[in-house]
Amino acid sequence: MDLLRLCATLALVILAWGTPATAEKLDAEIAFEQSQAAIGNQTAAHVLRDHRGRDLPLEQFRGKPLVVSLVYTSCASVCPLVTDHLRSAVLESRDVLGAQSFDILTFGFDASGDRPGQLAGFAGTHKLLEIDGWQIASAEEAVTEALLSDLGFSFRAAAGGYAHVTQTTILDSEGKVYRQVYGQSFPLPMLFEPLKELVLGRTTRSFAADALWDRLTFLCTVYDPLTGAYRFDYAIVFGMFFGALSLILMGWVILRLWLERRRAQKERLTVRGRKVV
């Protein structure tokens, strides 16, 4: 938790350096506490506005995990970098979890500046809408304030922009806040691991082939720091297979010995019975 707190604090400080605050300063410690306290929050049925000016109900994303990226489109420094990094991380994660495994929402929190035209321009620059399941939206001030409260996101006006934590929020399939990811170039596992937990599940009680395969994928997908990507580790599969095979063989040997011992006991009892007669 201390490392997570440090990352969140640094993420805020880096942005604040580039935009000296002209209003109330954003306290990094308080912002972090509010962000973490939001974990478990149920997001309300907010209705957003997409890049075409059409209503985009947040409930539309129920049924899958949702990655929410919080930016403002007039940002010329951190937000574009965060978005490009997130795009790469999303593609890497979907290579393993599946193209339809989770959705992404880029939300413009500048209610007065993030209008449909600005959203469309931002999405086009970063090629967001080319990725299936990625939406970009904003909302009126009251809805924006309520949504950001649900997500535990804090920001303050600053000269030429806003000071805010570079926060990406992961919602579960029911719309509850599951995990917060901080920083403009976070390590891939920070995004992938919680998504893997949500998409594949930590446990399964089903014996269906697809459920068992999901469980196997969950156990055997590992991060390779040399390539910066995830891969399916067949060595784990082979280890599990030969381990199970060894247990089966050991069980078979024990069973054979037990059966032979019972047979020998019965034979001795039979011989004794004949002698008595």
PDB file of N, CA, C and O in Angstrom, residues 48-103:
ATOM      1  N   LEU A  48     -24.223   9.562 -19.896  1.00  0.00           N
ATOM      2  CA  LEU A  48     -23.158  10.404 -20.427  1.00  0.00           C
ATOM      3  C   LEU A  48     -23.516  10.863 -21.838  1.00  0.00           C
ATOM      4  O   LEU A  48     -24.579  10.540 -22.366  1.00  0.00           O
ATOM      5  N   ARG A  49     -22.591  11.607 -22.458  1.00  0.00           N
ATOM      6  CA  ARG A  49     -22.788  12.085 -23.832  1.00  0.00           C
ATOM      7  C   ARG A  49     -21.543  11.700 -24.634  1.00  0.00           C
ATOM      8  O   ARG A  49     -20.423  12.074 -24.277  1.00  0.00           O
ATOM      9  N   ASP A  50     -21.743  10.949 -25.724  1.00  0.00           N
ATOM     10  CA  ASP A  50     -20.591  10.467 -26.477  1.00  0.00           C
ATOM     11  C   ASP A  50     -20.087  11.499 -27.483  1.00  0.00           C
ATOM     12  O   ASP A  50     -20.565  12.634 -27.516  1.00  0.00           O
ATOM     13  N   HIS A  51     -19.131  11.123 -28.323  1.00  0.00           N
ATOM     14  CA  HIS A  51     -18.482  12.045 -29.254  1.00  0.00           C
ATOM     15  C   HIS A  51     -19.397  12.505 -30.381  1.00  0.00           C
ATOM     16  O   HIS A  51     -19.056  13.414 -31.132  1.00  0.00           O
ATOM     17  N   ARG A  52     -20.570  11.886 -30.500  1.00  0.00           N
ATOM     18  CA  ARG A  52     -21.550  12.317 -31.501  1.00  0.00           C
ATOM     19  C   ARG A  52     -22.691  13.107 -30.869  1.00  0.00           C
ATOM     20  O   ARG A  52     -23.653  13.448 -31.554  1.00  0.00           O
ATOM     21  N   GLY A  53     -22.589  13.334 -29.578  1.00  0.00           N
ATOM     22  CA  GLY A  53     -23.631  14.070 -28.882  1.00  0.00           C
ATOM     23  C   GLY A  53     -24.810  13.208 -28.479  1.00  0.00           C
ATOM     24  O   GLY A  53     -25.842  13.725 -28.041  1.00  0.00           O
ATOM     25  N   ARG A  54     -24.671  11.891 -28.580  1.00  0.00           N
ATOM     26  CA  ARG A  54     -25.760  10.982 -28.238  1.00  0.00           C
ATOM     27  C   ARG A  54     -25.623  10.506 -26.796  1.00  0.00           C
ATOM     28  O   ARG A  54     -24.523  10.460 -26.248  1.00  0.00           O
ATOM     29  N   ASP A  55     -26.771  10.148 -26.204  1.00  0.00           N
ATOM     30  CA  ASP A  55     -26.755   9.625 -24.842  1.00  0.00           C
ATOM     31  C   ASP A  55     -25.991   8.305 -24.787  1.00  0.00           C
ATOM     32  O   ASP A  55     -26.116   7.457 -25.676  1.00  0.00           O
ATOM     33  N   LEU A  56     -25.197   8.156 -23.725  1.00  0.00           N
ATOM     34  CA  LEU A  56     -24.448   6.931 -23.509  1.00  0.00           C
ATOM     35  C   LEU A  56     -24.660   6.509 -22.052  1.00  0.00           C
ATOM     36  O   LEU A  56     -23.937   6.955 -21.158  1.00  0.00           O
ATOM     37  N   PRO A  57     -25.653   5.649 -21.789  1.00  0.00           N
ATOM     38  CA  PRO A  57     -25.906   5.216 -20.408  1.00  0.00           C
ATOM     39  C   PRO A  57     -24.740   4.381 -19.883  1.00  0.00           C
ATOM     40  O   PRO A  57     -24.264   3.467 -20.568  1.00  0.00           O
ATOM     41  N   LEU A  58     -24.307   4.678 -18.672  1.00  0.00           N
ATOM     42  CA  LEU A  58     -23.211   3.913 -18.086  1.00  0.00           C
ATOM     43  C   LEU A  58     -23.626   2.453 -17.880  1.00  0.00           C
ATOM     44  O   LEU A  58     -22.784   1.548 -17.928  1.00  0.00           O
ATOM     45  N   GLU A  59     -24.920   2.218 -17.672  1.00  0.00           N
ATOM     46  CA  GLU A  59     -25.419   0.857 -17.484  1.00  0.00           C
ATOM     47  C   GLU A  59     -25.228  -0.001 -18.734  1.00  0.00           C
ATOM     48  O   GLU A  59     -25.305  -1.226 -18.663  1.00  0.00           O
ATOM     49  N   GLN A  60     -24.990   0.654 -19.868  1.00  0.00           N
ATOM     50  CA  GLN A  60     -24.754  -0.079 -21.113  1.00  0.00           C
ATOM     51  C   GLN A  60     -23.539  -1.004 -20.993  1.00  0.00           C
ATOM     52  O   GLN A  60     -23.435  -2.007 -21.700  1.00  0.00           O
ATOM     53  N   PHE A  61     -22.622  -0.647 -20.104  1.00  0.00           N
ATOM     54  CA  PHE A  61     -21.380  -1.414 -19.963  1.00  0.00           C
ATOM     55  C   PHE A  61     -21.484  -2.555 -18.951  1.00  0.00           C
ATOM     56  O   PHE A  61     -20.500  -3.264 -18.737  1.00  0.00           O
ATOM     57  N   ARG A  62     -22.652  -2.724 -18.323  1.00  0.00           N
ATOM     58  CA  ARG A  62     -22.807  -3.808 -17.358  1.00  0.00           C
ATOM     59  C   ARG A  62     -22.649  -5.157 -18.057  1.00  0.00           C
ATOM     60  O   ARG A  62     -22.998  -5.327 -19.214  1.00  0.00           O
ATOM     61  N   GLY A  63     -22.153  -6.134 -17.333  1.00  0.00           N
ATOM     62  CA  GLY A  63     -21.968  -7.470 -17.885  1.00  0.00           C
ATOM     63  C   GLY A  63     -20.530  -7.789 -18.222  1.00  0.00           C
ATOM     64  O   GLY A  63     -20.172  -8.951 -18.412  1.00  0.00           O
ATOM     65  N   LYS A  64     -19.687  -6.752 -18.296  1.00  0.00           N
ATOM     66  CA  LYS A  64     -18.258  -6.930 -18.551  1.00  0.00           C
ATOM     67  C   LYS A  64     -17.478  -5.977 -17.656  1.00  0.00           C
ATOM     68  O   LYS A  64     -17.999  -4.936 -17.251  1.00  0.00           O
ATOM     69  N   PRO A  65     -16.231  -6.287 -17.368  1.00  0.00           N
ATOM     70  CA  PRO A  65     -15.383  -5.291 -16.707  1.00  0.00           C
ATOM     71  C   PRO A  65     -15.248  -4.056 -17.602  1.00  0.00           C
ATOM     72  O   PRO A  65     -15.297  -4.165 -18.831  1.00  0.00           O
ATOM     73  N   LEU A  66     -15.085  -2.909 -16.975  1.00  0.00           N
ATOM     74  CA  LEU A  66     -14.950  -1.655 -17.712  1.00  0.00           C
ATOM     75  C   LEU A  66     -13.735  -0.895 -17.195  1.00  0.00           C
ATOM     76  O   LEU A  66     -13.607  -0.660 -15.991  1.00  0.00           O
ATOM     77  N   VAL A  67     -12.851  -0.510 -18.107  1.00  0.00           N
ATOM     78  CA  VAL A  67     -11.695   0.319 -17.775  1.00  0.00           C
ATOM     79  C   VAL A  67     -12.061   1.766 -18.064  1.00  0.00           C
ATOM     80  O   VAL A  67     -12.417   2.107 -19.202  1.00  0.00           O
ATOM     81  N   VAL A  68     -12.008   2.620 -17.050  1.00  0.00           N
ATOM     82  CA  VAL A  68     -12.381   4.022 -17.196  1.00  0.00           C
ATOM     83  C   VAL A  68     -11.126   4.888 -17.099  1.00  0.00           C
ATOM     84  O   VAL A  68     -10.476   4.943 -16.052  1.00  0.00           O
ATOM     85  N   SER A  69     -10.805   5.562 -18.205  1.00  0.00           N
ATOM     86  CA  SER A  69      -9.657   6.476 -18.245  1.00  0.00           C
ATOM     87  C   SER A  69     -10.167   7.897 -18.071  1.00  0.00           C
ATOM     88  O   SER A  69     -11.060   8.340 -18.803  1.00  0.00           O
ATOM     89  N   LEU A  70      -9.607   8.643 -17.116  1.00  0.00           N
ATOM     90  CA  LEU A  70     -10.078   9.983 -16.778  1.00  0.00           C
ATOM     91  C   LEU A  70      -9.087  11.024 -17.286  1.00  0.00           C
ATOM     92  O   LEU A  70      -7.953  11.101 -16.818  1.00  0.00           O
ATOM     93  N   VAL A  71      -9.536  11.815 -18.269  1.00  0.00           N
ATOM     94  CA  VAL A  71      -8.670  12.802 -18.917  1.00  0.00           C
ATOM     95  C   VAL A  71      -9.474  14.067 -19.191  1.00  0.00           C
ATOM     96  O   VAL A  71     -10.683  14.116 -18.960  1.00  0.00           O
ATOM     97  N   TYR A  72      -8.787  15.098 -19.684  1.00  0.00           N
ATOM     98  CA  TYR A  72      -9.506  16.219 -20.294  1.00  0.00           C
ATOM     99  C   TYR A  72      -8.837  16.499 -21.641  1.00  0.00           C
ATOM    100  O   TYR A  72      -7.614  16.447 -21.774  1.00  0.00           O
ATOM    101  N   THR A  73      -9.632  16.750 -22.646  1.00  0.00           N
ATOM    102  CA  THR A  73      -9.137  16.716 -24.022  1.00  0.00           C
ATOM    103  C   THR A  73      -8.223  17.873 -24.394  1.00  0.00           C
ATOM    104  O   THR A  73      -7.473  17.764 -25.364  1.00  0.00           O
ATOM    105  N   SER A  74      -8.269  18.969 -23.655  1.00  0.00           N
ATOM    106  CA  SER A  74      -7.383  20.093 -23.974  1.00  0.00           C
ATOM    107  C   SER A  74      -6.009  19.943 -23.343  1.00  0.00           C
ATOM    108  O   SER A  74      -5.127  20.789 -23.545  1.00  0.00           O
ATOM    109  N   CYS A  75      -5.798  18.889 -22.591  1.00  0.00           N
ATOM    110  CA  CYS A  75      -4.498  18.621 -21.974  1.00  0.00           C
ATOM    111  C   CYS A  75      -3.460  18.372 -23.063  1.00  0.00           C
ATOM    112  O   CYS A  75      -3.690  17.584 -23.984  1.00  0.00           O
ATOM    113  N   ALA A  76      -2.324  19.033 -22.952  1.00  0.00           N
ATOM    114  CA  ALA A  76      -1.285  18.904 -23.986  1.00  0.00           C
ATOM    115  C   ALA A  76      -0.089  18.097 -23.519  1.00  0.00           C
ATOM    116  O   ALA A  76       0.862  17.919 -24.279  1.00  0.00           O
ATOM    117  N   SER A  77      -0.137  17.584 -22.284  1.00  0.00           N
ATOM    118  CA  SER A  77       1.049  16.882 -21.778  1.00  0.00           C
ATOM    119  C   SER A  77       0.721  15.472 -21.311  1.00  0.00           C
ATOM    120  O   SER A  77       0.903  14.490 -22.037  1.00  0.00           O
ATOM    121  N   VAL A  78       0.206  15.337 -20.097  1.00  0.00           N
ATOM    122  CA  VAL A  78       0.071  14.021 -19.478  1.00  0.00           C
ATOM    123  C   VAL A  78      -1.052  13.185 -20.078  1.00  0.00           C
ATOM    124  O   VAL A  78      -0.869  12.004 -20.368  1.00  0.00           O
ATOM    125  N   CYS A  79      -2.237  13.763 -20.265  1.00  0.00           N
ATOM    126  CA  CYS A  79      -3.395  12.980 -20.722  1.00  0.00           C
ATOM    127  C   CYS A  79      -3.149  12.263 -22.053  1.00  0.00           C
ATOM    128  O   CYS A  79      -3.525  11.089 -22.192  1.00  0.00           O
ATOM    129  N   PRO A  80      -2.542  12.898 -23.055  1.00  0.00           N
ATOM    130  CA  PRO A  80      -2.242  12.158 -24.285  1.00  0.00           C
ATOM    131  C   PRO A  80      -1.293  10.986 -24.057  1.00  0.00           C
ATOM    132  O   PRO A  80      -1.458   9.922 -24.657  1.00  0.00           O
ATOM    133  N   LEU A  81      -0.308  11.172 -23.180  1.00  0.00           N
ATOM    134  CA  LEU A  81       0.635  10.092 -22.892  1.00  0.00           C
ATOM    135  C   LEU A  81      -0.059   8.943 -22.175  1.00  0.00           C
ATOM    136  O   LEU A  81       0.178   7.765 -22.479  1.00  0.00           O
ATOM    137  N   VAL A  82      -0.914   9.278 -21.209  1.00  0.00           N
ATOM    138  CA  VAL A  82      -1.676   8.256 -20.490  1.00  0.00           C
ATOM    139  C   VAL A  82      -2.533   7.457 -21.467  1.00  0.00           C
ATOM    140  O   VAL A  82      -2.597   6.226 -21.411  1.00  0.00           O
ATOM    141  N   THR A  83      -3.192   8.165 -22.374  1.00  0.00           N
ATOM    142  CA  THR A  83      -4.100   7.519 -23.326  1.00  0.00           C
ATOM    143  C   THR A  83      -3.346   6.581 -24.261  1.00  0.00           C
ATOM    144  O   THR A  83      -3.793   5.453 -24.520  1.00  0.00           O
ATOM    145  N   ASP A  84      -2.213   7.031 -24.784  1.00  0.00           N
ATOM    146  CA  ASP A  84      -1.434   6.169 -25.682  1.00  0.00           C
ATOM    147  C   ASP A  84      -0.903   4.940 -24.959  1.00  0.00           C
ATOM    148  O   ASP A  84      -0.891   3.836 -25.523  1.00  0.00           O
ATOM    149  N   HIS A  85      -0.466   5.139 -23.727  1.00  0.00           N
ATOM    150  CA  HIS A  85       0.033   3.993 -22.956  1.00  0.00           C
ATOM    151  C   HIS A  85      -1.098   3.020 -22.644  1.00  0.00           C
ATOM    152  O   HIS A  85      -0.924   1.797 -22.746  1.00  0.00           O
ATOM    153  N   LEU A  86      -2.255   3.560 -22.278  1.00  0.00           N
ATOM    154  CA  LEU A  86      -3.401   2.704 -21.986  1.00  0.00           C
ATOM    155  C   LEU A  86      -3.814   1.926 -23.228  1.00  0.00           C
ATOM    156  O   LEU A  86      -4.159   0.738 -23.144  1.00  0.00           O
ATOM    157  N   ARG A  87      -3.775   2.553 -24.384  1.00  0.00           N
ATOM    158  CA  ARG A  87      -4.139   1.869 -25.631  1.00  0.00           C
ATOM    159  C   ARG A  87      -3.247   0.645 -25.847  1.00  0.00           C
ATOM    160  O   ARG A  87      -3.731  -0.444 -26.182  1.00  0.00           O
ATOM    161  N   SER A  88      -1.960   0.816 -25.639  1.00  0.00           N
ATOM    162  CA  SER A  88      -1.032  -0.309 -25.797  1.00  0.00           C
ATOM    163  C   SER A  88      -1.319  -1.398 -24.770  1.00  0.00           C
ATOM    164  O   SER A  88      -1.312  -2.592 -25.097  1.00  0.00           O
ATOM    165  N   ALA A  89      -1.587  -0.998 -23.524  1.00  0.00           N
ATOM    166  CA  ALA A  89      -1.857  -1.962 -22.462  1.00  0.00           C
ATOM    167  C   ALA A  89      -3.157  -2.726 -22.728  1.00  0.00           C
ATOM    168  O   ALA A  89      -3.255  -3.924 -22.445  1.00  0.00           O
ATOM    169  N   VAL A  90      -4.147  -2.036 -23.269  1.00  0.00           N
ATOM    170  CA  VAL A  90      -5.425  -2.685 -23.600  1.00  0.00           C
ATOM    171  C   VAL A  90      -5.216  -3.744 -24.674  1.00  0.00           C
ATOM    172  O   VAL A  90      -5.726  -4.864 -24.579  1.00  0.00           O
ATOM    173  N   LEU A  91      -4.465  -3.406 -25.715  1.00  0.00           N
ATOM    174  CA  LEU A  91      -4.222  -4.355 -26.799  1.00  0.00           C
ATOM    175  C   LEU A  91      -3.448  -5.574 -26.291  1.00  0.00           C
ATOM    176  O   LEU A  91      -3.745  -6.710 -26.672  1.00  0.00           O
ATOM    177  N   GLU A  92      -2.456  -5.333 -25.433  1.00  0.00           N
ATOM    178  CA  GLU A  92      -1.687  -6.442 -24.857  1.00  0.00           C
ATOM    179  C   GLU A  92      -2.593  -7.343 -24.017  1.00  0.00           C
ATOM    180  O   GLU A  92      -2.525  -8.576 -24.095  1.00  0.00           O
ATOM    181  N   SER A  93      -3.444  -6.730 -23.209  1.00  0.00           N
ATOM    182  CA  SER A  93      -4.324  -7.491 -22.326  1.00  0.00           C
ATOM    183  C   SER A  93      -5.336  -8.294 -23.126  1.00  0.00           C
ATOM    184  O   SER A  93      -5.639  -9.454 -22.802  1.00  0.00           O
ATOM    185  N   ARG A  94      -5.873  -7.710 -24.169  1.00  0.00           N
ATOM    186  CA  ARG A  94      -6.871  -8.410 -24.983  1.00  0.00           C
ATOM    187  C   ARG A  94      -6.256  -9.548 -25.796  1.00  0.00           C
ATOM    188  O   ARG A  94      -6.964 -10.490 -26.143  1.00  0.00           O
ATOM    189  N   ASP A  95      -4.985  -9.456 -26.092  1.00  0.00           N
ATOM    190  CA  ASP A  95      -4.325 -10.563 -26.787  1.00  0.00           C
ATOM    191  C   ASP A  95      -4.423 -11.840 -25.977  1.00  0.00           C
ATOM    192  O   ASP A  95      -4.487 -12.941 -26.531  1.00  0.00           O
ATOM    193  N   VAL A  96      -4.433 -11.694 -24.649  1.00  0.00           N
ATOM    194  CA  VAL A  96      -4.491 -12.857 -23.758  1.00  0.00           C
ATOM    195  C   VAL A  96      -5.929 -13.157 -23.330  1.00  0.00           C
ATOM    196  O   VAL A  96      -6.380 -14.299 -23.369  1.00  0.00           O
ATOM    197  N   LEU A  97      -6.672 -12.109 -22.938  1.00  0.00           N
ATOM    198  CA  LEU A  97      -7.996 -12.303 -22.353  1.00  0.00           C
ATOM    199  C   LEU A  97      -9.107 -12.416 -23.380  1.00  0.00           C
ATOM    200  O   LEU A  97     -10.195 -12.900 -23.066  1.00  0.00           O
ATOM    201  N   GLY A  98      -8.866 -11.946 -24.608  1.00  0.00           N
ATOM    202  CA  GLY A  98      -9.889 -11.999 -25.643  1.00  0.00           C
ATOM    203  C   GLY A  98     -10.349 -10.607 -26.054  1.00  0.00           C
ATOM    204  O   GLY A  98     -10.400  -9.687 -25.227  1.00  0.00           O
ATOM    205  N   ALA A  99     -10.705 -10.460 -27.324  1.00  0.00           N
ATOM    206  CA  ALA A  99     -11.060  -9.154 -27.880  1.00  0.00           C
ATOM    207  C   ALA A  99     -12.348  -8.589 -27.287  1.00  0.00           C
ATOM    208  O   ALA A  99     -12.561  -7.372 -27.293  1.00  0.00           O
ATOM    209  N   GLN A 100     -13.221  -9.449 -26.788  1.00  0.00           N
ATOM    210  CA  GLN A 100     -14.494  -9.006 -26.230  1.00  0.00           C
ATOM    211  C   GLN A 100     -14.532  -9.121 -24.708  1.00  0.00           C
ATOM    212  O   GLN A 100     -15.599  -9.060 -24.104  1.00  0.00           O
ATOM    213  N   SER A 101     -13.386  -9.276 -24.086  1.00  0.00           N
ATOM    214  CA  SER A 101     -13.352  -9.610 -22.662  1.00  0.00           C
ATOM    215  C   SER A 101     -13.690  -8.437 -21.740  1.00  0.00           C
ATOM    216  O   SER A 101     -14.198  -8.645 -20.634  1.00  0.00           O
ATOM    217  N   PHE A 102     -13.411  -7.214 -22.156  1.00  0.00           N
ATOM    218  CA  PHE A 102     -13.718  -6.042 -21.338  1.00  0.00           C
ATOM    219  C   PHE A 102     -13.874  -4.829 -22.246  1.00  0.00           C
ATOM    220  O   PHE A 102     -13.434  -4.838 -23.397  1.00  0.00           O
ATOM    221  N   ASP A 103     -14.525  -3.795 -21.723  1.00  0.00           N
ATOM    222  CA  ASP A 103     -14.734  -2.554 -22.477  1.00  0.00           C
ATOM    223  C   ASP A 103     -13.886  -1.436 -21.889  1.00  0.00           C
ATOM    224  O   ASP A 103     -13.368  -1.553 -20.775  1.00  0.00           O
TER     225      ASP A 103
END
